[in-house]
Coordinates of C-alpha atoms in Angstrom, one line a residue:
M1 CA 51.2 27.4 27.1
K2 CA 49.7 25.9 24.0
L3 CA 49.2 22.6 25.8
K4 CA 47.3 24.3 28.6
I5 CA 45.0 26.1 26.1
K6 CA 44.3 22.8 24.3
R7 CA 43.5 21.1 27.7
I8 CA 41.2 23.9 28.7
L9 CA 39.4 23.8 25.3
K10 CA 39.1 20.0 25.6
K11 CA 37.5 20.3 29.0
I12 CA 35.1 22.9 27.7
R13 CA 34.1 20.7 24.8
I14 CA 33.6 17.7 27.2
R15 CA 31.5 19.8 29.5
Y16 CA 29.4 21.1 26.6
K17 CA 28.8 17.6 25.3
R18 CA 27.8 16.3 28.7
R19 CA 25.4 19.2 29.2
K20 CA 24.0 18.6 25.7
I21 CA 23.6 14.8 26.4
A22 CA 22.0 15.6 29.8
K23 CA 19.4 18.0 28.1
V24 CA 18.6 15.3 25.5
R25 CA 18.1 12.7 28.2
K26 CA 15.9 15.1 30.2
F27 CA 13.8 15.8 27.0
F28 CA 13.2 12.2 26.4
R29 CA 12.4 11.5 30.1
I30 CA 9.8 14.2 30.0
L31 CA 8.5 13.0 26.7
L32 CA 8.2 9.4 28.0
K33 CA 6.6 10.6 31.2
N34 CA 4.0 12.7 29.4
S35 CA 3.4 9.9 26.9
L36 CA 2.6 7.4 29.6
K37 CA 0.0 9.8 31.0
S38 CA -1.6 10.3 27.6
Y39 CA -4.6 8.2 26.7
S40 CA -3.7 8.5 23.0
F41 CA -0.3 6.9 23.7
W42 CA -2.0 3.7 25.1
I43 CA -4.4 3.7 22.1
F44 CA -1.5 3.9 19.7
L45 CA 0.2 1.0 21.6
F46 CA -3.0 -1.0 21.5
F47 CA -3.1 -0.6 17.7
I48 CA 0.5 -1.7 17.4
I49 CA -0.2 -4.8 19.4
L50 CA -3.3 -5.6 17.4
A51 CA -1.4 -5.1 14.1
I52 CA 1.2 -7.6 15.3
V53 CA -1.5 -10.1 16.3
Y54 CA -3.4 -9.8 13.0
T55 CA -0.2 -10.2 10.9
W56 CA 1.0 -13.2 12.9
P57 CA 3.3 -15.1 12.3
L58 CA 5.1 -12.2 10.5
A59 CA 6.7 -11.1 13.8
E60 CA 8.5 -14.5 14.0
H61 CA 9.9 -14.1 10.5
F62 CA 10.4 -10.3 10.5
N63 CA 13.8 -10.3 8.9
S64 CA 13.2 -13.0 6.3
S65 CA 9.6 -12.9 5.0
I66 CA 6.8 -10.5 3.9
I67 CA 3.1 -10.9 3.9
G68 CA 1.7 -12.5 0.7
Q69 CA 0.6 -15.8 -0.8
A70 CA 3.9 -17.0 -2.4
D71 CA 2.3 -18.4 -5.6
F72 CA 1.1 -15.1 -7.0
T73 CA 2.1 -12.2 -4.7
D74 CA 3.4 -8.9 -6.1
G75 CA 5.0 -8.1 -2.8
P76 CA 8.7 -8.4 -3.7
F77 CA 8.7 -5.6 -6.3
F78 CA 7.5 -3.2 -3.5
L79 CA 10.9 -3.9 -1.9
W80 CA 12.4 -2.7 -5.2
N81 CA 10.3 0.4 -4.9
L82 CA 11.9 1.2 -1.5
W83 CA 15.4 0.6 -2.8
W84 CA 14.9 2.6 -6.1
V85 CA 13.3 5.7 -4.6
K86 CA 16.1 6.0 -2.1
K87 CA 18.7 5.5 -4.8
A88 CA 17.1 8.1 -7.1
L89 CA 16.6 10.8 -4.4
F90 CA 20.2 10.4 -3.1
S91 CA 21.5 10.8 -6.7
F92 CA 19.2 13.9 -7.1
S93 CA 17.1 12.2 -9.8
N94 CA 13.4 12.1 -10.4
P95 CA 12.3 8.7 -9.0
Y96 CA 9.6 8.5 -11.6
F97 CA 12.2 7.7 -14.2
T98 CA 14.8 4.8 -14.2
N99 CA 17.2 3.1 -16.4
F100 CA 18.0 0.3 -14.0
T101 CA 15.3 -1.9 -15.4
Y102 CA 14.1 -2.8 -18.9
F103 CA 17.6 -1.7 -20.2
P104 CA 18.3 0.1 -22.5
A105 CA 15.0 2.0 -22.2
K106 CA 14.5 5.1 -20.0
V107 CA 11.6 3.7 -18.1
N108 CA 8.7 5.9 -17.0
L109 CA 7.3 4.8 -13.6
S110 CA 4.4 7.3 -13.4
L111 CA 1.8 4.5 -13.9
H112 CA 3.7 1.9 -11.9
T113 CA 2.6 1.4 -8.3
L114 CA 5.8 3.1 -7.1
T115 CA 4.5 4.1 -3.6
V116 CA 6.9 7.0 -3.4
G117 CA 5.4 8.3 -0.2
R118 CA 5.9 4.9 1.5
A119 CA 9.5 4.8 0.2
V120 CA 10.4 8.2 1.4
I121 CA 9.1 7.4 4.9
S122 CA 11.2 4.2 4.8
I123 CA 14.5 6.0 4.0
P124 CA 15.6 6.6 7.6
F125 CA 15.0 2.9 8.4
Q126 CA 17.0 1.7 5.4
F127 CA 20.2 3.0 7.0
F128 CA 19.8 0.5 9.9
F129 CA 17.8 -2.5 8.6
S130 CA 17.5 -4.8 5.6
L131 CA 14.8 -4.0 3.0
I132 CA 12.7 -6.9 4.2
T133 CA 12.8 -5.6 7.8
V134 CA 12.1 -2.1 6.7
N135 CA 9.1 -3.2 4.6
N136 CA 7.7 -5.0 7.6
I137 CA 8.2 -2.1 9.9
I138 CA 6.4 0.2 7.5
Q139 CA 3.6 -2.4 7.1
I140 CA 3.0 -2.6 10.9
L141 CA 3.2 1.2 11.2
S142 CA 0.8 1.6 8.3
I143 CA -1.8 -0.6 9.8
T144 CA -1.3 1.0 13.2
F145 CA -1.7 4.6 11.8
S146 CA -4.8 3.5 9.9
G147 CA -6.4 2.6 13.2
F148 CA -4.9 5.5 15.1
G149 CA -5.8 8.1 12.4
T150 CA -9.4 6.9 12.4
Y151 CA -9.4 7.1 16.2
L152 CA -8.2 10.7 16.0
L153 CA -10.9 11.6 13.4
V154 CA -13.8 10.1 15.4
R155 CA -12.5 11.6 18.6
Y156 CA -12.5 15.0 16.9
L157 CA -16.0 14.5 15.6
T158 CA -17.5 13.0 18.8
R159 CA -15.2 14.0 21.6
N160 CA -15.3 10.3 22.6
K161 CA -12.0 8.3 22.7
I162 CA -13.6 4.9 23.1
A163 CA -15.8 5.5 20.0
G164 CA -12.6 6.4 18.1
M165 CA -10.9 3.2 19.2
I166 CA -13.8 1.0 17.9
S167 CA -13.8 2.9 14.6
G168 CA -10.1 2.5 14.2
I169 CA -10.4 -1.3 14.7
I170 CA -13.2 -1.5 12.0
F171 CA -11.2 0.4 9.4
A172 CA -7.7 -0.7 9.9
F173 CA -8.4 -4.4 10.2
S174 CA -11.2 -4.9 7.6
P175 CA -11.1 -8.0 5.4
F176 CA -10.3 -5.6 2.4
V177 CA -6.8 -4.9 3.9
W178 CA -5.9 -8.6 4.3
S179 CA -7.2 -9.8 1.0
H180 CA -5.0 -7.3 -0.8
L181 CA -1.9 -7.8 1.4
L182 CA -2.1 -11.5 0.7
A183 CA -2.1 -10.7 -3.0
G184 CA 0.9 -8.5 -2.5
H185 CA -1.0 -5.3 -3.2
I186 CA 0.9 -3.5 -0.5
N187 CA -0.1 -0.1 -2.0
L188 CA -3.7 -1.0 -1.1
G189 CA -2.7 -1.8 2.5
D190 CA -1.3 1.7 3.1
L191 CA -4.6 3.3 4.1
W192 CA -3.5 5.6 6.9
V193 CA -3.5 8.7 4.7
I194 CA -7.3 8.5 4.4
P195 CA -8.3 9.2 8.0
F196 CA -5.5 11.7 8.5
A197 CA -6.4 13.7 5.3
T198 CA -10.0 13.6 6.2
L199 CA -9.3 14.7 9.8
F200 CA -7.3 17.8 8.7
W201 CA -9.8 18.5 5.9
F202 CA -12.6 18.8 8.4
K203 CA -10.4 21.0 10.6
M204 CA -9.4 23.1 7.6
L205 CA -13.1 23.7 6.7
R206 CA -14.2 24.3 10.3
R207 CA -11.3 26.1 12.0
R208 CA -9.1 29.0 11.0
R209 CA -5.7 27.5 11.4
W210 CA -3.3 27.6 8.5
T211 CA -1.5 24.5 9.8
D212 CA -4.6 22.4 9.2
T213 CA -4.6 23.4 5.6
I214 CA -0.9 22.5 5.2
W215 CA -1.4 19.1 6.9
A216 CA -4.4 18.3 4.7
G217 CA -2.4 19.2 1.6
L218 CA 0.5 17.1 2.8
F219 CA -1.5 14.0 3.5
F220 CA -3.4 14.3 0.2
S221 CA -0.1 14.6 -1.6
I222 CA 1.3 11.5 0.1
A223 CA -1.8 9.6 -0.9
C224 CA -1.2 10.7 -4.6
H225 CA 2.4 9.5 -4.4
N226 CA 1.5 6.3 -2.7
D227 CA -1.3 5.1 -5.0
L228 CA -3.4 7.0 -7.5
Q229 CA -6.5 4.8 -6.9
I230 CA -6.6 5.5 -3.2
A231 CA -5.9 9.2 -4.0
F232 CA -8.8 9.2 -6.5
Y233 CA -11.2 7.7 -3.9
L234 CA -9.9 10.2 -1.3
A235 CA -10.5 13.1 -3.7
I236 CA -14.1 12.1 -4.2
L237 CA -14.5 11.7 -0.4
L238 CA -13.1 15.1 0.3
F239 CA -15.2 16.7 -2.4
I240 CA -18.4 15.2 -1.0
I241 CA -17.5 16.5 2.5
F242 CA -16.8 19.9 1.0
V243 CA -20.1 20.0 -0.9
F244 CA -22.1 19.1 2.3
E245 CA -20.2 21.6 4.4
L246 CA -21.0 24.2 1.8
M247 CA -24.7 23.3 2.1
F248 CA -24.5 23.4 5.9
S249 CA -22.6 26.7 6.2
F250 CA -22.5 28.6 2.8
K251 CA -21.4 32.0 4.1
N252 CA -18.6 30.7 6.2
M253 CA -17.3 28.4 3.5
I254 CA -16.9 31.2 0.9
S255 CA -15.4 33.8 3.2
K256 CA -12.1 35.3 2.1
P257 CA -9.9 33.5 4.7
N258 CA -11.4 30.2 3.7
L259 CA -10.8 30.9 0.0
I260 CA -7.2 31.6 0.8
R261 CA -7.0 28.3 2.7
Y262 CA -8.3 26.4 -0.3
A263 CA -5.7 28.1 -2.5
I264 CA -3.0 27.1 0.0
F265 CA -4.2 23.5 0.0
V266 CA -4.0 23.4 -3.8
G267 CA -0.6 25.0 -3.7
V268 CA 0.8 22.4 -1.3
W269 CA -0.6 19.6 -3.5
I270 CA 0.9 21.2 -6.7
T271 CA 4.3 21.7 -5.0
L272 CA 4.6 18.3 -3.4
F273 CA 2.9 16.1 -6.0
L274 CA 2.0 17.6 -9.3
L275 CA 5.4 19.3 -10.1
P276 CA 7.5 16.1 -9.9
Y277 CA 4.7 13.9 -11.2
F278 CA 3.0 15.7 -14.1
S279 CA 5.8 15.6 -16.6
P280 CA 6.4 11.9 -16.5
W281 CA 2.6 11.2 -16.4
Y282 CA 1.9 13.5 -19.4
E283 CA 4.7 11.9 -21.4
F284 CA 3.5 8.3 -20.7
W285 CA -0.3 8.5 -20.5
G286 CA -0.9 8.2 -24.2
K287 CA 1.5 5.2 -24.6
V288 CA -0.3 2.6 -22.6
S289 CA -3.5 0.8 -23.6
H290 CA -6.7 2.1 -22.1
E291 CA -9.1 -0.7 -21.4
V292 CA -11.8 -0.7 -18.8
T293 CA -11.6 -3.5 -16.1
Y294 CA -15.0 -5.2 -16.6
N295 CA -15.9 -7.1 -13.5
N296 CA -18.9 -7.1 -11.2
A297 CA -19.1 -7.8 -7.5
D298 CA -21.5 -10.5 -6.4
L299 CA -24.1 -8.8 -4.3
R300 CA -24.0 -11.7 -1.8
S301 CA -20.3 -11.2 -1.1
Y302 CA -21.0 -8.1 1.0
F303 CA -23.3 -9.9 3.4
M304 CA -21.4 -13.2 3.7
L305 CA -19.2 -14.0 6.7
N306 CA -15.5 -13.0 6.2
P307 CA -14.2 -15.7 3.8
L308 CA -10.7 -15.3 5.1
N309 CA -11.8 -16.1 8.7
P310 CA -10.7 -19.7 9.4
Y311 CA -13.5 -20.2 11.9
L312 CA -16.5 -18.4 10.4
G313 CA -16.5 -18.0 6.7
R314 CA -13.9 -20.3 5.2
E315 CA -16.6 -22.2 3.4
N316 CA -17.2 -19.0 1.4
L317 CA -13.5 -18.9 0.2
D318 CA -13.8 -21.4 -2.6
Y319 CA -16.8 -19.6 -3.9
I320 CA -15.2 -16.2 -4.2
K321 CA -12.0 -17.7 -5.6
G322 CA -14.1 -18.7 -8.6
L323 CA -15.3 -15.1 -9.2
L324 CA -13.4 -12.8 -11.6
G325 CA -10.5 -11.3 -9.6
G326 CA -10.5 -14.2 -7.0
Y327 CA -10.5 -13.6 -3.3
R328 CA -8.2 -10.6 -3.6
E329 CA -10.9 -8.5 -5.3
N330 CA -14.0 -10.2 -3.9
T331 CA -13.4 -10.3 -0.2
L332 CA -16.0 -7.6 0.5
A333 CA -17.7 -8.8 3.7
L334 CA -18.8 -5.7 5.6
G335 CA -19.3 -7.5 8.9
Y336 CA -22.5 -7.9 10.7
G337 CA -21.2 -6.2 13.9
T338 CA -20.1 -3.2 11.8
M339 CA -23.4 -3.0 9.9
I340 CA -25.5 -3.3 13.1
L341 CA -23.6 -0.4 14.7
A342 CA -23.8 1.7 11.6
L343 CA -27.6 1.0 11.3
F344 CA -28.0 1.9 15.0
A345 CA -26.2 5.3 14.3
I346 CA -28.4 6.0 11.3
I347 CA -31.7 5.3 13.0
L348 CA -31.4 6.5 16.5
I349 CA -28.8 9.2 16.8
K350 CA -29.6 12.9 16.4
R351 CA -26.4 14.5 17.4
N352 CA -23.6 14.6 14.8
W353 CA -26.4 14.6 12.3
Q354 CA -24.3 16.6 9.7
E355 CA -21.4 14.1 9.8
K356 CA -23.9 11.2 9.9
I357 CA -25.5 12.4 6.6
I358 CA -22.0 12.9 5.0
F359 CA -20.7 9.4 5.8
L360 CA -24.0 7.7 5.1
F361 CA -24.0 9.3 1.7
C362 CA -20.4 8.2 1.1
A363 CA -21.1 4.7 2.3
I364 CA -23.9 4.3 -0.2
V365 CA -22.2 6.0 -3.1
F366 CA -19.0 4.0 -2.9
W367 CA -20.9 0.8 -2.2
L368 CA -22.9 1.3 -5.4
L369 CA -19.7 2.0 -7.4
S370 CA -18.1 -1.1 -6.0
L371 CA -20.8 -3.3 -7.5
G372 CA -19.4 -2.7 -11.0
P373 CA -21.2 -1.9 -14.2
Y374 CA -23.9 -4.5 -13.8
L375 CA -25.7 -6.1 -10.9
Q376 CA -24.6 -9.7 -10.3
I377 CA -26.2 -12.1 -7.9
G378 CA -24.5 -15.5 -7.9
N379 CA -23.9 -16.5 -11.5
T380 CA -26.7 -14.2 -12.8
I381 CA -25.8 -10.9 -14.2
S382 CA -28.7 -8.5 -14.9
G383 CA -28.8 -6.1 -17.8
A384 CA -29.5 -3.2 -15.5
R385 CA -26.7 -0.6 -15.6
L386 CA -25.2 0.5 -12.3
P387 CA -23.4 3.9 -11.6
F388 CA -20.0 2.5 -12.4
W389 CA -21.1 1.8 -16.0
W390 CA -21.6 5.6 -16.5
I391 CA -18.2 6.6 -15.3
Q392 CA -16.0 3.7 -16.4
E393 CA -14.9 5.4 -19.6
L394 CA -13.5 8.4 -17.8
P395 CA -9.8 8.8 -18.5
F396 CA -8.5 7.8 -15.1
L397 CA -10.8 4.8 -14.7
S398 CA -9.9 3.4 -18.1
V399 CA -6.4 2.3 -17.0
G400 CA -7.6 -0.6 -15.0
V401 CA -9.3 0.7 -11.9
V402 CA -11.1 -2.3 -10.3
P403 CA -14.6 -1.3 -9.3
T404 CA -14.7 -3.5 -6.2
R405 CA -12.0 -1.4 -4.6
F406 CA -14.4 1.5 -4.2
I407 CA -15.6 -0.5 -1.1
L408 CA -12.7 0.8 0.7
V409 CA -14.4 4.1 1.4
T410 CA -17.6 2.3 2.4
Y411 CA -15.6 0.5 5.1
F412 CA -14.2 3.8 6.2
S413 CA -17.6 5.5 6.3
L414 CA -19.2 2.5 8.2
A415 CA -16.4 2.7 10.7
I416 CA -17.2 6.4 11.4
L417 CA -20.9 5.7 11.7
A418 CA -20.1 2.8 14.1
G419 CA -18.1 5.3 16.2
F420 CA -21.2 7.5 16.4
A421 CA -23.2 4.5 17.7
I422 CA -20.6 3.8 20.4
D423 CA -20.7 7.4 21.5
K424 CA -24.5 7.2 21.9
I425 CA -24.3 3.9 23.8
Y426 CA -21.6 5.5 26.1
S427 CA -23.9 8.4 26.8
W428 CA -26.6 6.1 28.2
F429 CA -24.5 5.0 31.1
G430 CA -23.9 7.2 34.1
K431 CA -20.6 8.0 35.8
T432 CA -21.1 5.6 38.7
M433 CA -18.8 2.6 39.0
L434 CA -21.7 0.1 38.4
W435 CA -22.8 1.7 35.1
Q436 CA -19.2 2.2 33.9
S437 CA -18.6 -1.5 34.6
V438 CA -21.6 -2.5 32.6
F439 CA -20.4 -0.3 29.7
A440 CA -17.0 -1.9 30.0
I441 CA -18.5 -5.3 29.6
I442 CA -20.5 -4.2 26.6
L443 CA -17.4 -2.6 25.1
I444 CA -15.4 -5.8 25.5
I445 CA -18.1 -7.8 23.8
I446 CA -18.2 -5.3 20.8
V447 CA -14.4 -5.2 20.5
G448 CA -14.3 -9.0 20.7
A449 CA -17.1 -9.5 18.2
V450 CA -15.7 -7.1 15.6
S451 CA -12.2 -8.3 16.0
F452 CA -13.2 -12.0 15.7
E453 CA -15.4 -11.4 12.7
Y454 CA -12.6 -9.5 10.9
W455 CA -9.9 -12.0 11.9
S456 CA -8.2 -13.3 8.7
G457 CA -5.2 -15.0 10.1
P458 CA -2.8 -16.6 10.3
M459 CA -1.1 -14.7 7.6
M460 CA 0.5 -16.4 4.7
L461 CA 4.1 -15.3 4.2
T462 CA 6.5 -15.2 1.3
S463 CA 10.0 -16.1 2.3
L464 CA 12.8 -14.1 0.6
E465 CA 15.7 -15.0 2.9
P466 CA 18.1 -16.8 3.3
N467 CA 19.1 -16.1 -0.3
S468 CA 21.8 -17.1 -2.8
K469 CA 25.3 -15.8 -2.2
L470 CA 25.9 -16.1 -5.9
L471 CA 24.2 -12.6 -6.3
E472 CA 27.3 -11.3 -4.5
I473 CA 29.4 -12.5 -7.5
I474 CA 27.4 -10.2 -9.8
K475 CA 27.6 -7.3 -7.3
K476 CA 31.4 -7.5 -7.0
D477 CA 32.0 -7.6 -10.7
K478 CA 33.0 -4.0 -11.6
G479 CA 32.5 -4.3 -15.4
N480 CA 30.1 -2.4 -17.5
F481 CA 27.4 -4.9 -18.1
T482 CA 23.7 -5.9 -17.6
V483 CA 21.9 -8.9 -16.0
L484 CA 19.1 -10.9 -17.6
P485 CA 16.7 -12.6 -15.1
A486 CA 15.0 -15.7 -16.4
A487 CA 12.0 -17.3 -14.5
T488 CA 11.9 -15.0 -11.5
G489 CA 8.6 -13.2 -11.4
S490 CA 8.3 -10.4 -9.0
R491 CA 11.2 -11.7 -6.9
G492 CA 13.5 -10.5 -9.7
G493 CA 13.1 -6.9 -8.4
Y494 CA 14.2 -7.9 -5.0
F495 CA 17.2 -9.8 -6.4
Q496 CA 18.3 -6.6 -8.2
T497 CA 18.5 -4.7 -4.9
K498 CA 21.1 -7.4 -3.9
F499 CA 23.4 -7.1 -6.9
D500 CA 22.7 -3.4 -7.8
K501 CA 23.3 -3.7 -11.6
L502 CA 21.3 -2.7 -14.7
V503 CA 18.7 -5.3 -15.6
V504 CA 17.3 -6.4 -19.0
S505 CA 13.6 -7.0 -18.6
G506 CA 11.9 -6.4 -15.3
Y507 CA 8.6 -6.7 -13.4
L508 CA 6.5 -3.6 -12.9
G509 CA 2.9 -3.0 -12.1
R510 CA -0.1 -1.8 -14.1
R511 CA 0.2 -2.0 -17.9
I512 CA 3.7 -0.6 -18.4
H513 CA 5.3 -4.1 -18.0
D514 CA 3.8 -5.2 -21.3
Y515 CA 4.7 -1.9 -22.9
Y516 CA 8.4 -2.2 -22.1
L517 CA 8.6 -5.9 -22.9
G518 CA 7.7 -4.8 -26.5
E519 CA 11.2 -3.2 -26.6
Y520 CA 12.7 -6.6 -27.0
E521 CA 10.8 -7.8 -30.0
N522 CA 13.8 -7.5 -32.2
Y523 CA 16.2 -9.2 -29.8
P524 CA 16.1 -13.0 -30.5
G525 CA 16.3 -15.1 -27.3
V526 CA 15.9 -12.1 -25.1
R527 CA 12.3 -11.7 -26.2
I528 CA 11.1 -15.0 -25.0
I529 CA 13.2 -15.0 -21.8
A530 CA 11.9 -11.5 -20.9
H531 CA 8.3 -12.7 -21.4
N532 CA 8.8 -16.0 -19.6
N533 CA 6.9 -17.5 -22.5
Y534 CA 8.5 -20.0 -24.7
D535 CA 5.3 -20.7 -26.7
I536 CA 5.9 -17.4 -28.6
A537 CA 9.3 -18.5 -29.8
R538 CA 10.2 -17.9 -33.4
R539 CA 12.9 -19.6 -35.6
E540 CA 15.5 -16.9 -34.8
D541 CA 15.1 -17.5 -31.0
F542 CA 16.8 -20.9 -31.6
D543 CA 19.6 -19.5 -33.7
R544 CA 22.5 -19.5 -31.3
V545 CA 24.6 -16.9 -33.2
K546 CA 21.7 -14.4 -33.3
V547 CA 20.8 -15.0 -29.7
L548 CA 24.4 -14.4 -28.5
K549 CA 24.5 -11.3 -30.7
S550 CA 21.4 -10.0 -28.9
F551 CA 23.1 -10.7 -25.5
K552 CA 26.2 -8.8 -26.7
S553 CA 24.2 -5.8 -28.0
L554 CA 22.4 -5.5 -24.7
K555 CA 25.7 -5.9 -22.7
I556 CA 24.3 -9.0 -21.0
K557 CA 27.1 -10.7 -18.9
Y558 CA 25.0 -12.8 -16.5
I559 CA 21.7 -14.7 -16.7
Y560 CA 20.2 -16.2 -13.6
I561 CA 17.3 -18.5 -12.9
D562 CA 15.4 -18.5 -9.6
K563 CA 15.2 -22.2 -8.7
N564 CA 12.6 -21.5 -5.9
W565 CA 10.2 -19.6 -8.1
V566 CA 6.8 -21.2 -7.7
N567 CA 6.3 -21.8 -11.4
G568 CA 8.5 -24.8 -11.5
D569 CA 7.7 -25.6 -15.2
K570 CA 9.0 -22.3 -16.3
V571 CA 12.2 -22.8 -14.3
E572 CA 12.9 -26.1 -16.0
E573 CA 11.8 -24.7 -19.4
S574 CA 14.3 -21.8 -19.0
R575 CA 17.1 -24.1 -18.1
K576 CA 16.6 -26.4 -21.0
Y577 CA 16.4 -23.4 -23.4
L578 CA 19.6 -21.8 -22.2
E579 CA 21.6 -25.1 -22.0
N580 CA 20.2 -27.2 -24.8
N581 CA 19.4 -24.6 -27.4
I582 CA 21.9 -21.7 -26.7
G583 CA 24.6 -24.0 -25.4
L584 CA 25.3 -22.1 -22.1
H585 CA 26.6 -24.0 -19.1
P586 CA 26.0 -23.0 -15.4
Y587 CA 28.8 -20.8 -14.2
K588 CA 27.7 -21.4 -10.5
E589 CA 24.8 -23.1 -8.9
D590 CA 23.4 -23.5 -5.4
K591 CA 20.0 -24.4 -4.0
F592 CA 18.6 -21.0 -4.8
I593 CA 20.1 -19.7 -8.1
I594 CA 21.5 -21.1 -11.4
L595 CA 24.0 -18.5 -12.6
Y596 CA 25.2 -18.3 -16.3
K597 CA 28.0 -16.2 -17.4
I598 CA 28.2 -15.1 -21.1

């Protein structure tokens, strides 16, 4: 009897599972069928393909390399960000604090470019792919959503899908993105929050839907977690939009339902961002040095051909490399195709006049701020003070905000204005097949011209795999110890994700790296290894007994040197110091790593 009951229950469970699987399959079939009919689906697919083309040859090395010029990229420590945020959240810890790096300090990450929003989005992918692959997936999706979000915004403002597509190309694939990705500034390549936050901000101000308010608060919170500079620019942009909307429709903007929506927006931001962030930020803000980043943009750099384009503006590359900040901060070419379309929108278009005024104002304001404190033309710097000079001493800007990065919102604003121009051009052509064909030809020319002018490939890549199997030795050692990296640069953060042990020293962004290196001033030997600077050595740094005592007090069991670090002189210098002065001998060595065991 019991066997019969078990068999019956088993059959019921099997039937239930089959029905459930059938429902899931049916759901995805319907979803796929509807998606294929959707214009937006094909636009999204178009941006994915364009992102793969622009980042080529990344797709060929998707599991082994990341975008970045290997000799000075910050890219590898963004892989550490992905790893650490997941580790912290799954241990129910605040990700803005860590003791895994700069041991024995409790490290405050509030001013590090931690990109928490990016890392949280990456967590589901981390269960299935390596960190390198996850980073590249997020990178492609970030570029894709930058374009797609701009498409949705312009489609909302103009009701024109083609105009949205052109705007998406201009913003997502601007030279600004590629110059910073090549420098490893991955945080400045995650721009998708800007169009999405702006879209729902407009909807929140113009429609009476609570969901728009929540979405606007969510995207602004993600921007704050991803990068405070981008969040700062976005906050100014949203404030300008709010002020103009207030001027255009004062009574509606101060109605009771709208006031409640503003409160909800602030509440979402406080809950998702300020609560986890404010305490570490407040604790650390007064500890770092506050020095303004003094650099000016060369006025000519906005109007030159894209210096990263191998066919058009490569002769400009050597020139901007010589400017303060190099090509990563001075690739500011706005693009003649984009400027012509934006100018056309400004002069000739009467509809969307409110939005046109808003984005024209934003384009000008952010362009003026991007010029820096003084006007520079070539090697000549005038004494005339520009708008940035008056705000550079503000608390947030005094921690190293680079003025040229304000150009980001100018690109965004010009992209929106260009969309208005395309919408106007589209309206000139009738619905007949002949005129639609003419417009299609014009559209292909515009897409081709903008895409070619912004082309910055092929991308330079930083290879991180294959890597040393010696890191597995550290990982499998179950003892209570720390690891001291020597001559690794930003790659050291990625190596830590491999062996998963506490690290003495580290490599973090902004100004906190220098702050925490100061913790090692009283540790002979460790001090100069952590700084990667043997010119600052003192007598005690060559005292073997004192150095080994420092190693012991910091629980250092392993020291490793990255043989493939681009700074070959530092690699050889570190090796000579450890072997000739301290008397250590390599425990293991391969073509990637020299491993020392204390």
